[in-house]
Amino acid sequence: MAEGPTTFRDHFLSIFQSAAADVASQIQSRKDGPPGAAPGLETADAINASAAQAAQRYLDRRNGGADGPPGGLGASLKSCADLGLRFLEAKLKNDHAALAAIEGEFRAGSCDPAWATTISEYAGYFGPDGQRGQIPYIAPSQAGEGVIEIRAGAKIALVADWGTGADPAIKILKQIAGLSPDIFIHLGDIYYSGTPKECAANFTQPLNAALGDDRAALPAYVLSGNHDMYCGGVGFYETIAALNPGPLKQSASYFCLRSSDGSWQLLAMDTGLHDYSPFSVSSAVTWLEKSEIEWLRRRVDEFEGRTILLSHHQLFSAFSPIGPADQTGARSATNPNLAAVLEQLNGDGKVAAWFWGHEHNLCVYEKFANLDRGRCIGHGAVPVFADEKIYEPVEGLDLVPKLVKETELRPGDTVWPHGFAFLELGTEGTPARVDYYQDIGGKPSLVHREEIS
């Protein structure tokens, strides 16, 4: 996983990948592999790659396509990953005959016993009938009305879709550390499915290693993405409960950071909770709880300064479809549910900008959908191959959002570069400044700088 993981917007396949990654970790930690394994074959990267390919074959079959080739991996690895995926599916369907048959194949073959035991454990992350597990969402009635005070002129690192634990994610974090932020904010997605192990290995441990573990000196905040919720949000809620001390504590999946001079506030919302459909992933158009919208509205109404919104999911996109097309093939670039939220929050024109992730790209948009500055910074760490046309608009859009000129990433030799945004709040009513970075040769390279007022 040198470049980072292959991911799927699917809770079933993401939890399977989490289980496979756990299997890989167990096997890698031993000095010798399972009986019959080829020497050096069952590395963690190879096992994770085999799981991703098994997931892709499963997805292709589900969508009516043919079973693809094994992708150059050994037959043993391919069969173990495929068996593991079939085993998880049979577990969720409570198909005793299929379970018995697959267990027999596990025993007769050369697959490590960890496949069966670990997948059995991870089946516990699902709800009834294989649906997504129940999320322990904290409602405003429990969270309270409090805001978190931050110092005037704070320097804030913003990164999204970063929680891979792979080398590119670590490099980005080291580049952020070099800029000496006061606050670190991740806009969501700890891969593959946000289990407690993944939140520790792919978020907390790298964060502590690069930025230190004194969260009173440098607090960190986390938004809810779709991958964080695939396991039922267990790891996410454990993480925010333990992350920051005392008055800096994040009490819910939404929060408000407010500068001590009353100039700026950052208002974060939970779009991960409802990015889910039991029928089709592509039909999921996320939305917010009514009580949460009311909580956000109160934070805007009581504040005289400028507001910056934060979420995992996009308000709009020119390059990634939001929801299904209609019968004519036409589609909207905008999430209507989040547009309605913006309408409620921006009635007095207090919203200066909205930062989001979800889409693994950097997009600095011109004014669109009644928002002055829509900013996608989802290029945190998930690899996107250089031959992918990430700036080609989605077909059938009624209106196409336009990018600010000369703000696109520069493609690398194999993948598009990763990066982050660095926000420095103004003081006493002065503008904020945002720098957008991409990783070029292991160093942060400035793509664009702007003032926000």
XYZ file of C-alpha atoms in Angstrom:
453
model
C 0.000 0.000 0.000
C 2.901 2.333 -0.792
C 0.721 4.754 -2.781
C -2.345 4.230 -0.609
C -5.478 2.091 -0.713
C -8.040 1.337 -3.383
C -11.370 2.307 -1.827
C -15.040 1.640 -2.527
C -18.083 3.703 -1.622
C -19.792 0.620 -0.222
C -20.103 -0.381 3.435
C -20.010 -4.150 2.749
C -16.853 -4.023 0.639
C -15.179 -1.487 2.938
C -15.664 -3.671 6.017
C -14.340 -6.638 4.018
C -11.242 -4.576 3.204
C -10.873 -3.690 6.889
C -10.999 -7.383 7.789
C -8.502 -8.266 5.051
C -6.142 -5.529 6.252
C -6.353 -7.003 9.753
C -5.543 -10.445 8.321
C -2.590 -8.907 6.472
C -1.326 -7.318 9.670
C -1.554 -10.602 11.561
C 0.274 -12.557 8.856
C 2.903 -9.865 8.390
C 3.634 -9.832 12.116
C 4.697 -13.489 12.039
C 8.140 -14.581 10.970
C 6.837 -17.297 8.655
C 3.696 -17.505 6.562
C 0.977 -20.146 6.570
C 1.628 -23.680 5.304
C 1.788 -23.780 1.537
C 2.257 -20.056 1.046
C 4.859 -19.001 -1.491
C 7.887 -17.367 0.160
C 7.516 -13.598 0.316
C 4.108 -13.690 -1.381
C 1.799 -12.942 1.522
C 3.055 -9.462 2.316
C 0.585 -6.971 3.742
C 0.565 -4.982 0.494
C -0.117 -8.112 -1.577
C -2.964 -9.231 0.681
C -4.546 -5.766 0.641
C -4.222 -5.669 -3.142
C -5.832 -9.107 -3.449
C -8.729 -7.940 -1.263
C -9.217 -4.823 -3.402
C -9.257 -6.937 -6.555
C -11.715 -9.397 -5.012
C -13.936 -6.448 -4.076
C -13.739 -5.063 -7.608
C -14.662 -8.446 -9.112
C -17.592 -8.686 -6.700
C -18.729 -5.187 -7.688
C -18.413 -5.999 -11.391
C -20.517 -9.148 -10.972
C -23.134 -7.256 -8.959
C -23.359 -4.695 -11.748
C -23.779 -7.392 -14.382
C -20.206 -7.480 -15.658
C -17.801 -10.355 -16.113
C -15.322 -11.621 -13.527
C -12.023 -9.853 -14.164
C -8.518 -11.353 -14.168
C -6.557 -11.816 -10.953
C -4.333 -8.860 -11.774
C -1.014 -10.688 -11.600
C -1.374 -11.870 -8.011
C -0.770 -15.483 -7.121
C -3.687 -17.888 -7.362
C -3.456 -18.645 -3.642
C -3.876 -15.008 -2.648
C -6.710 -14.493 -5.118
C -8.611 -17.546 -3.901
C -8.143 -16.642 -0.226
C -9.490 -13.129 -0.782
C -12.416 -14.409 -2.847
C -13.176 -17.071 -0.225
C -13.049 -14.426 2.484
C -15.510 -12.220 0.641
C -17.872 -15.144 0.026
C -17.538 -16.128 3.692
C -18.531 -12.639 4.863
C -21.498 -12.573 2.486
C -22.679 -15.984 3.725
C -22.282 -14.815 7.331
C -24.523 -11.830 6.740
C -27.117 -13.915 4.899
C -26.974 -16.557 7.657
C -26.500 -19.142 4.896
C -25.398 -22.172 6.927
C -24.874 -24.425 3.914
C -22.619 -21.901 2.195
C -20.726 -21.264 5.438
C -20.050 -24.961 5.920
C -18.852 -25.342 2.336
C -16.539 -22.313 2.526
C -15.148 -23.387 5.901
C -14.343 -26.720 4.267
C -12.505 -24.915 1.477
C -10.559 -22.902 4.052
C -9.502 -26.082 5.878
C -8.586 -27.935 2.695
C -6.638 -25.089 1.152
C -3.570 -23.077 2.087
C -5.345 -19.962 3.366
C -4.241 -18.677 6.742
C -6.750 -19.480 9.535
C -6.875 -15.747 10.292
C -9.130 -15.245 7.261
C -12.040 -17.152 8.796
C -11.582 -15.974 12.386
C -11.070 -12.304 11.511
C -13.956 -12.110 9.054
C -16.211 -13.710 11.660
C -15.172 -10.935 14.057
C -15.765 -8.156 11.529
C -19.235 -9.464 10.685
C -20.193 -7.961 14.044
C -19.881 -4.466 12.571
C -23.012 -4.987 10.472
C -26.582 -4.402 11.521
C -29.515 -6.731 10.782
C -29.591 -8.317 7.310
C -26.141 -6.970 6.507
C -27.174 -3.327 6.671
C -24.921 -0.641 8.088
C -24.595 -0.850 11.872
C -26.481 1.510 14.172
C -24.520 4.752 14.574
C -24.335 6.293 18.084
C -25.126 9.791 16.787
C -25.039 12.452 19.498
C -28.027 14.766 19.122
C -27.845 18.481 20.023
C -30.000 17.810 23.075
C -27.083 15.712 24.373
C -24.206 17.758 22.961
C -25.396 21.106 24.296
C -25.022 24.589 22.880
C -21.353 25.142 23.652
C -18.731 26.411 21.227
C -14.966 25.874 21.379
C -12.923 29.051 21.697
C -9.716 29.279 19.666
C -7.148 32.042 19.643
C -7.508 35.026 17.336
C -5.511 34.659 14.138
C -5.215 30.886 14.526
C -3.388 28.881 11.846
C -5.470 25.862 10.871
C -4.437 22.860 8.777
C -7.322 21.442 6.732
C -7.025 18.029 5.097
C -9.611 15.570 3.790
C -9.736 11.895 2.788
C -6.379 11.542 4.479
C -6.781 8.592 6.874
C -5.021 5.852 4.906
C -1.963 5.284 7.079
C 0.104 4.910 3.879
C 3.338 6.721 3.042
C 1.686 9.616 1.143
C -0.496 10.395 4.168
C 2.548 10.476 6.444
C 4.385 12.790 4.029
C 1.447 15.198 3.955
C 1.288 15.249 7.746
C 5.015 16.033 7.992
C 4.545 18.905 5.534
C 1.697 20.236 7.668
C 3.885 19.978 10.774
C 6.518 22.100 9.037
C 4.031 24.988 8.846
C 3.424 24.931 12.646
C -0.382 24.907 12.754
C -2.336 25.786 15.888
C -5.189 23.418 14.978
C -5.518 20.306 12.798
C -8.864 19.445 11.166
C -9.579 16.302 9.147
C -12.696 16.566 6.980
C -13.397 12.856 7.178
C -12.716 9.347 5.851
C -10.470 7.032 7.831
C -10.076 3.916 5.708
C -11.326 1.404 5.076
C -14.376 1.524 7.346
C -13.326 3.534 10.385
C -12.902 0.625 12.799
C -11.231 1.369 16.153
C -8.011 -0.289 14.917
C -8.012 1.818 11.763
C -8.743 5.059 13.622
C -5.759 4.359 15.866
C -3.362 3.181 13.136
C -4.406 5.559 10.349
C -5.262 8.679 12.341
C -4.274 9.002 15.996
C -0.857 7.335 15.882
C 0.408 9.206 12.771
C -1.005 12.450 14.164
C 0.827 12.016 17.465
C 4.054 11.032 15.723
C 4.113 14.099 13.468
C 2.422 16.786 15.567
C 3.052 15.530 19.091
C 0.512 14.051 21.477
C -0.228 17.219 23.477
C -3.716 17.962 22.219
C -4.053 20.858 24.672
C -1.254 22.606 22.766
C -2.404 21.532 19.301
C -6.013 20.304 19.258
C -7.304 18.101 16.443
C -10.858 17.803 15.163
C -12.477 15.181 12.949
C -15.534 15.240 10.706
C -17.722 12.278 9.880
C -17.219 10.891 6.382
C -18.969 7.961 4.728
C -16.065 5.552 5.354
C -15.941 6.508 9.040
C -19.547 5.387 9.398
C -19.364 2.094 7.460
C -18.561 0.133 10.625
C -21.319 1.955 12.503
C -19.123 4.852 13.600
C -17.555 2.900 16.478
C -13.998 4.084 15.881
C -15.022 7.658 15.080
C -16.922 8.232 18.307
C -14.222 6.572 20.403
C -11.669 8.834 18.727
C -13.418 12.164 19.301
C -14.159 11.236 22.917
C -10.453 10.755 23.644
C -8.828 13.278 21.311
C -8.804 16.686 23.041
C -8.920 17.602 26.734
C -11.299 19.806 28.710
C -12.777 22.838 26.942
C -11.193 21.799 23.620
C -13.098 18.509 23.542
C -15.200 17.664 20.481
C -18.501 16.552 21.959
C -20.313 15.496 18.770
C -19.862 14.849 15.055
C -20.581 18.553 14.420
C -18.912 21.453 16.221
C -18.154 25.169 16.249
C -14.676 26.692 16.628
C -14.892 30.435 17.354
C -12.034 32.933 17.471
C -11.585 34.810 20.725
C -11.862 38.205 19.006
C -15.252 37.365 17.473
C -14.029 37.704 13.883
C -14.356 34.123 12.603
C -16.002 30.821 13.345
C -15.632 27.407 11.727
C -18.892 25.492 11.677
C -18.607 21.750 10.991
C -21.525 19.498 10.063
C -22.094 15.726 9.935
C -22.769 14.634 6.359
C -21.479 11.089 6.950
C -24.479 9.981 9.004
C -26.893 9.805 6.079
C -24.627 8.966 3.141
C -26.193 5.554 2.898
C -28.818 3.681 0.917
C -29.568 -0.040 1.359
C -30.581 -0.201 -2.298
C -27.855 1.577 -4.253
C -24.791 3.572 -3.255
C -25.247 5.861 -6.265
C -28.732 6.827 -5.072
C -27.484 8.126 -1.708
C -27.757 11.925 -1.505
C -26.705 12.837 2.002
C -28.657 15.109 4.340
C -28.503 16.513 7.873
C -30.655 15.837 10.895
C -33.230 18.608 11.424
C -32.050 19.180 14.990
C -28.477 19.559 13.758
C -29.501 22.143 11.157
C -31.248 24.092 13.908
C -28.094 23.853 16.060
C -25.978 25.180 13.193
C -28.475 27.964 12.559
C -28.280 29.081 16.191
C -24.495 29.300 15.981
C -24.750 31.581 12.935
C -27.550 33.729 14.353
C -25.737 34.412 17.628
C -22.450 35.361 15.930
C -21.644 38.709 14.321
C -18.462 37.627 12.553
C -17.849 35.589 9.417
C -18.551 31.854 9.166
C -16.608 29.154 7.320
C -18.515 25.895 6.818
C -16.858 22.471 6.926
C -18.218 19.095 5.809
C -17.050 15.846 4.311
C -19.468 15.836 1.371
C -19.751 18.361 -1.425
C -22.427 21.003 -1.739
C -21.797 20.710 -5.476
C -19.320 19.229 -7.937
C -18.466 19.610 -11.592
C -16.457 16.385 -11.714
C -18.190 13.782 -9.532
C -21.877 12.811 -9.815
C -24.153 13.645 -6.898
C -27.094 11.259 -6.885
C -28.661 9.569 -9.912
C -29.504 11.136 -13.250
C -33.139 11.552 -14.232
C -34.854 9.578 -17.015
C -33.421 11.892 -19.673
C -29.856 11.517 -18.391
C -29.761 15.031 -16.952
C -28.460 15.621 -13.460
C -27.790 18.484 -11.080
C -24.318 19.445 -9.894
C -25.764 20.360 -6.490
C -26.919 18.335 -3.500
C -30.404 19.813 -2.914
C -30.412 18.831 0.754
C -27.181 20.680 1.501
C -28.275 23.610 -0.665
C -31.305 23.958 1.618
C -28.961 23.997 4.628
C -26.890 26.777 3.053
C -30.041 28.782 2.396
C -30.897 28.636 6.098
C -27.375 29.465 7.283
C -26.534 32.209 4.795
C -29.653 34.334 4.897
C -27.649 37.301 6.209
C -24.657 36.614 3.982
C -22.414 35.563 6.880
C -20.990 32.457 5.166
C -17.631 33.322 3.619
C -16.609 29.859 2.348
C -17.344 26.138 2.543
C -14.590 23.499 2.562
C -15.323 19.841 1.826
C -13.677 16.605 0.700
C -15.152 13.218 -0.409
C -13.982 13.731 -3.995
C -10.247 13.011 -4.239
C -9.373 16.236 -5.984
C -8.535 19.896 -5.439
C -11.252 22.177 -6.799
C -11.262 25.932 -6.134
C -14.607 27.018 -7.544
C -15.967 30.336 -8.680
C -19.230 31.454 -7.080
C -21.923 28.815 -7.604
C -25.213 27.757 -5.995
C -25.346 30.961 -3.913
C -21.963 30.172 -2.341
C -19.125 32.643 -2.845
C -16.338 30.119 -2.295
C -16.817 26.360 -2.597
C -13.557 24.498 -1.962
C -12.943 20.759 -2.413
C -9.704 19.610 -0.741
C -10.191 15.835 -0.980
C -6.690 15.236 -2.398
C -5.364 14.286 1.047
C -3.945 10.794 0.509
C -6.079 8.431 -1.603
C -4.276 7.634 -4.882
C -5.832 8.727 -8.168
C -3.952 7.494 -11.233
C -2.436 10.175 -13.444
C -4.328 8.993 -16.536
C -7.690 9.669 -14.868
C -9.330 12.848 -16.176
C -10.217 14.358 -12.820
C -11.063 17.751 -14.318
C -13.452 16.470 -16.975
C -17.024 17.584 -16.130
C -19.731 15.023 -15.488
C -21.960 14.462 -18.506
C -25.501 15.789 -18.413
C -25.072 18.543 -15.814
C -27.690 21.266 -16.066
C -25.156 23.866 -14.911
C -21.411 23.243 -14.664
C -19.509 24.892 -11.786
C -16.375 26.680 -13.009
C -12.932 26.616 -11.421
C -10.903 29.682 -10.544
C -8.188 29.938 -13.192
C -4.801 28.307 -12.554
C -5.898 26.360 -9.482
C -5.714 22.811 -10.841
C -3.309 20.171 -9.587
C -0.391 19.172 -11.813
C -0.475 15.427 -12.622
C 2.489 13.336 -11.502
C 4.123 10.464 -13.339
C 1.866 7.777 -11.830
C -0.708 9.502 -9.599
C -2.175 12.950 -9.091
C -0.457 14.751 -6.203
C -1.834 14.816 -2.682
C -2.105 17.934 -0.582
C -3.953 20.100 1.912
C -5.121 23.636 2.687
C -3.665 25.958 5.314
C -5.998 28.602 6.719
C -4.812 31.609 8.727
C -7.668 33.537 10.308
C -7.679 37.309 10.192
C -7.997 39.401 13.339
C -10.269 42.311 14.223
C -12.217 41.974 10.983
C -9.257 41.530 8.621
C -9.454 38.880 5.873
C -8.403 35.281 6.369
C -5.768 33.770 4.094
C -5.840 30.284 2.583
C -2.930 28.512 0.909
C -3.612 25.381 -1.161
C -0.731 22.925 -1.428
C 0.246 19.877 -3.451
C 3.094 17.485 -2.697
C 5.804 17.820 -5.340
C 8.939 15.781 -4.710
C 8.182 15.409 -1.032
C 7.783 19.151 -0.437
C 4.653 21.336 -0.204
C 4.220 23.308 -3.426
C 1.810 26.244 -3.424
C -1.008 25.852 -5.961
C -3.078 28.902 -5.057
C -3.349 31.607 -2.410
C -6.427 33.665 -1.665
C -7.931 36.017 0.880
C -11.373 35.355 2.324
C -13.414 38.179 3.791
